Coordinates of C-alpha atoms in Angstrom, one line a residue:
X1 CA -3.5 29.2 -0.6
X2 CA -6.8 28.4 0.9
X3 CA -10.2 30.0 1.1
X4 CA -10.3 28.9 4.7
X5 CA -10.0 32.0 6.9
X6 CA -8.0 31.7 10.1
X7 CA -9.5 35.0 11.3
X8 CA -12.0 33.3 13.5
X9 CA -10.1 30.1 13.8
X10 CA -9.1 30.0 17.4
X11 CA -11.3 27.0 18.0
X12 CA -9.8 25.4 14.9
X13 CA -6.3 26.1 16.0
X14 CA -7.0 24.8 19.5
X15 CA -8.3 21.6 17.9
X16 CA -5.6 21.0 15.2
X17 CA -2.6 22.7 16.8
X18 CA -3.2 22.7 20.6
X19 CA 0.5 23.3 21.4
X20 CA 0.5 26.4 19.2
X21 CA 2.6 24.6 16.6
X22 CA 1.3 22.2 13.9
X23 CA 3.1 18.9 14.5
X24 CA 3.2 16.8 11.3
X25 CA 4.0 13.1 11.7
X26 CA 6.3 11.8 8.9
X27 CA 8.1 8.5 8.2
X28 CA 11.7 8.3 7.0
X29 CA 13.2 6.3 4.2
X30 CA 16.3 7.0 1.9
X31 CA 14.1 7.0 -1.2
X32 CA 11.5 9.5 -0.2
X33 CA 8.3 9.7 -2.3
X34 CA 4.7 10.8 -1.9
X35 CA 4.4 9.3 1.6
X36 CA 8.0 8.7 2.7
X37 CA 10.3 11.6 3.6
X38 CA 14.0 11.9 3.7
X39 CA 16.4 13.5 6.2
X40 CA 18.4 16.5 4.9
X41 CA 21.3 18.6 6.3
X42 CA 18.8 21.1 7.6
X43 CA 15.8 18.9 8.5
X44 CA 13.4 16.9 6.3
X45 CA 12.2 16.8 2.7
X46 CA 9.2 15.2 1.1
X47 CA 5.7 15.7 -0.1
X48 CA 4.2 15.5 3.5
X49 CA 6.8 18.1 4.6
X50 CA 5.7 20.6 1.9
X51 CA 2.0 19.9 2.6
X52 CA 2.5 20.3 6.3
X53 CA 4.3 23.6 5.8
X54 CA 1.5 24.9 3.5
X55 CA -1.1 23.8 6.0
X56 CA 0.7 25.6 8.9
X57 CA 0.9 28.8 6.8
X58 CA -2.8 28.6 6.2
X59 CA -3.4 28.3 10.0
X60 CA -0.8 31.0 10.7
X61 CA 1.1 28.8 13.1
X62 CA 4.7 27.4 13.1
X63 CA 5.3 23.8 11.9
X64 CA 7.4 21.0 13.3
X65 CA 7.9 17.5 12.1
X66 CA 7.7 14.4 14.3
X67 CA 9.8 11.7 12.6
X68 CA 9.0 8.0 12.8
X69 CA 10.6 4.9 11.3
X70 CA 7.4 3.7 9.6
X71 CA 3.7 4.4 9.2
X72 CA 2.9 1.8 11.9
X73 CA 4.6 3.8 14.5
X74 CA 2.6 6.9 13.4
X75 CA -0.6 4.8 13.8
X76 CA 0.4 3.6 17.2
X77 CA 0.9 7.2 18.4
X78 CA -2.4 8.5 17.0
X79 CA -4.2 8.5 20.4
X80 CA -1.2 9.7 22.4
X81 CA -1.3 13.4 21.5
X82 CA 2.2 13.3 20.0
X83 CA 1.2 14.6 16.5
X84 CA -1.6 16.7 15.0
X85 CA -1.8 15.7 11.3
X86 CA -0.2 13.2 9.1
X87 CA -0.2 11.8 5.6
X88 CA -0.1 8.1 5.4
X89 CA -1.4 4.9 3.8
X90 CA -5.0 4.2 4.7
X91 CA -6.6 0.8 5.4
X92 CA -9.6 -0.6 7.4
X93 CA -7.5 -1.2 10.5
X94 CA -6.2 2.4 10.6
X95 CA -9.6 3.8 10.0
X96 CA -10.5 2.6 13.5
X97 CA -7.6 4.6 15.0
X98 CA -7.7 7.9 13.2
X99 CA -9.9 10.0 10.9
X100 CA -8.9 10.3 7.2
X101 CA -9.5 13.0 4.6
X102 CA -9.0 12.9 0.9
X103 CA -6.7 10.4 -0.9
X104 CA -3.9 12.1 -2.7
X105 CA -1.7 9.1 -3.8
X106 CA -2.2 5.5 -5.0
X107 CA 0.8 3.2 -5.0
X108 CA 1.1 -0.2 -6.5
X109 CA 2.6 -2.7 -4.1
X110 CA 4.8 -5.6 -5.3
X111 CA 8.0 -7.4 -4.4
X112 CA 11.7 -7.0 -5.1
X113 CA 13.7 -10.3 -5.1
X114 CA 17.3 -10.7 -4.1
X115 CA 20.2 -10.8 -6.4
X116 CA 20.6 -14.2 -8.0
X117 CA 17.0 -15.1 -7.5
X118 CA 15.3 -16.9 -10.5
X119 CA 11.9 -15.7 -9.3
X120 CA 10.0 -13.6 -11.9
X121 CA 6.3 -14.2 -10.9
X122 CA 4.2 -14.1 -7.7
X123 CA 3.5 -17.9 -8.2
X124 CA 7.2 -18.6 -8.1
X125 CA 7.7 -16.4 -5.1
X126 CA 4.9 -17.9 -3.0
X127 CA 6.6 -21.2 -2.1
X128 CA 7.4 -22.8 1.2
X129 CA 10.7 -21.7 2.7
X130 CA 10.7 -18.3 0.9
X131 CA 11.4 -15.5 3.3
X132 CA 9.7 -12.1 2.5
X133 CA 10.4 -9.0 4.5
X134 CA 8.1 -6.1 5.1
X135 CA 8.0 -2.9 7.2
X136 CA 6.3 -3.9 10.4
X137 CA 2.6 -3.0 11.0
X138 CA 2.1 -1.3 7.7
X139 CA -0.7 -1.7 5.1
X140 CA 1.7 -3.3 2.7
X141 CA 2.8 -5.9 5.3
X142 CA -0.9 -6.7 6.0
X143 CA -1.4 -7.0 2.2
X144 CA 1.6 -9.3 1.7
X145 CA 0.5 -11.6 4.6
X146 CA -3.0 -11.9 3.0
X147 CA -1.5 -12.4 -0.5
X148 CA 1.1 -15.0 0.2
X149 CA -0.2 -18.4 1.2
X150 CA 3.0 -20.4 1.4
X151 CA 5.9 -17.9 1.7
X152 CA 6.7 -16.5 5.1
X153 CA 6.4 -12.7 5.8
X154 CA 8.4 -11.2 8.6
X155 CA 8.0 -7.6 9.8
X156 CA 11.0 -5.3 10.4
X157 CA 11.2 -1.9 11.9
X158 CA 12.9 0.1 9.2
X159 CA 13.5 0.4 5.5
X160 CA 17.2 0.5 6.2
X161 CA 17.2 -2.8 8.1
X162 CA 15.4 -4.6 5.2
X163 CA 17.7 -2.9 2.7
X164 CA 20.7 -4.5 4.4
X165 CA 19.0 -7.9 4.6
X166 CA 18.2 -7.9 0.9
X167 CA 21.6 -6.6 -0.1
X168 CA 23.3 -9.4 2.0
X169 CA 21.0 -12.1 0.6
X170 CA 19.4 -12.8 4.0
X171 CA 15.9 -12.5 2.7
X172 CA 14.4 -13.6 -0.6
X173 CA 12.2 -10.6 -1.2
X174 CA 10.9 -7.3 0.2
X175 CA 7.3 -6.1 -0.1
X176 CA 6.8 -2.4 -0.7
X177 CA 5.4 0.2 -3.2
X178 CA 6.8 -0.1 -6.7
X179 CA 8.4 3.4 -6.7
X180 CA 10.3 2.6 -3.5
X181 CA 11.5 -0.8 -4.7
X182 CA 12.6 0.6 -8.1
X183 CA 14.8 3.1 -6.3
X184 CA 16.1 0.2 -4.1
X185 CA 16.9 -1.9 -7.2
X186 CA 19.1 0.8 -8.6
X187 CA 21.2 0.6 -5.4
X188 CA 21.5 -3.2 -5.1
X189 CA 22.8 -4.7 -8.4
X190 CA 21.1 -8.0 -9.5
X191 CA 17.8 -7.4 -7.6
X192 CA 14.6 -7.5 -9.6
X193 CA 11.2 -5.8 -9.1
X194 CA 8.4 -8.1 -10.1
X195 CA 6.0 -6.9 -12.7
X196 CA 2.8 -7.9 -11.0
X197 CA 0.9 -5.9 -8.4
X198 CA -0.7 -7.5 -5.3
X199 CA -2.2 -4.4 -3.7
X200 CA -3.0 -0.8 -4.3
X201 CA -2.1 1.4 -1.3
X202 CA -4.0 4.6 -1.0
X203 CA -2.4 7.5 0.9
X204 CA -4.4 10.3 2.6
X205 CA -4.3 13.1 5.1
X206 CA -5.3 12.1 8.6
X207 CA -5.9 13.5 12.1
X208 CA -6.2 11.8 15.5
X209 CA -9.7 10.6 16.5
X210 CA -12.1 13.0 18.0
X211 CA -11.0 16.1 16.2
X212 CA -14.0 17.1 14.0
X213 CA -12.8 20.7 13.3
X214 CA -9.4 19.4 12.4
X215 CA -10.8 16.8 10.0
X216 CA -13.0 19.4 8.3
X217 CA -10.1 21.7 7.9
X218 CA -7.6 19.1 6.4
X219 CA -10.4 17.8 4.2
X220 CA -10.9 21.2 2.6
X221 CA -7.2 21.9 2.6
X222 CA -6.4 18.8 0.6
X223 CA -9.3 19.2 -1.7
X224 CA -8.0 22.6 -2.6
X225 CA -4.4 21.5 -2.8
X226 CA -5.3 18.9 -5.4
X227 CA -7.3 21.4 -7.4
X228 CA -5.0 24.5 -7.2
X229 CA -1.6 23.0 -7.9
X230 CA -0.2 23.0 -4.3
X231 CA 0.0 19.2 -4.4
X232 CA 1.5 19.1 -7.9
X233 CA 4.2 21.5 -6.9
X234 CA 5.0 19.4 -3.9
X235 CA 5.4 16.4 -6.2
X236 CA 7.5 18.3 -8.6
X237 CA 9.8 19.6 -5.9
X238 CA 10.4 16.1 -4.5
X239 CA 11.5 14.2 -7.6
X240 CA 8.0 13.2 -8.7
X241 CA 7.6 15.4 -11.7
X242 CA 6.7 12.5 -13.9
X243 CA 4.4 10.9 -11.4
X244 CA 0.7 11.5 -11.9
X245 CA -1.5 12.5 -9.0
X246 CA -4.0 9.6 -8.3
X247 CA -6.9 10.3 -6.0
X248 CA -8.7 7.0 -6.2
X249 CA -7.8 3.3 -6.6
X250 CA -8.7 1.5 -9.8
X251 CA -11.0 -1.5 -9.6

């Protein structure tokens, strides 16, 4: 798919796939999406899964997926040598821990409120005694902590854990991207996704620090994938046919 030639790419493969296999770090949720992936009977599915497979084909190496519970865990493992490339939300803190290439998705972050809640606005949500859940150590959690002045934000390890808390009425709200929360609302009757947006989360390809050749490769790979339809096909194959590709946040 790429004009990048692996013919003289031994130094590149040594940098981006030192084990001989491209190890793609992914995060798992039931809803999937442009960042999140899902478990399947035969492995994993998701936009990062398809992009990782195409990237490995360009490099002429096998691919394997290193599953994590959330993007924070992927970030924490960036310097450990556990993965070679990932696709995850970018923010200032993460830019100190890994190197990012082009943005390929922009998601609007908001809140879903529990069944029976009368809250319809951010102002009503941001009150003392209100408990808001978020996935621990994520850009969305950091955004919610900055956004909410009176409500209390607590981090949890997994989407599934927070799903259970919201379903059982043990938290008042959950902060996440709108597409994920819309899917959640369909599974928990009576919940409501708020109309407002408190943050735009940008998702991009990334490699661990200190891998200049790898960064140059993934930058060109994603630039071409956006232009030549590889990214569009990955979206379409993963339930995002009606989702536009957004490569920059709006002001």
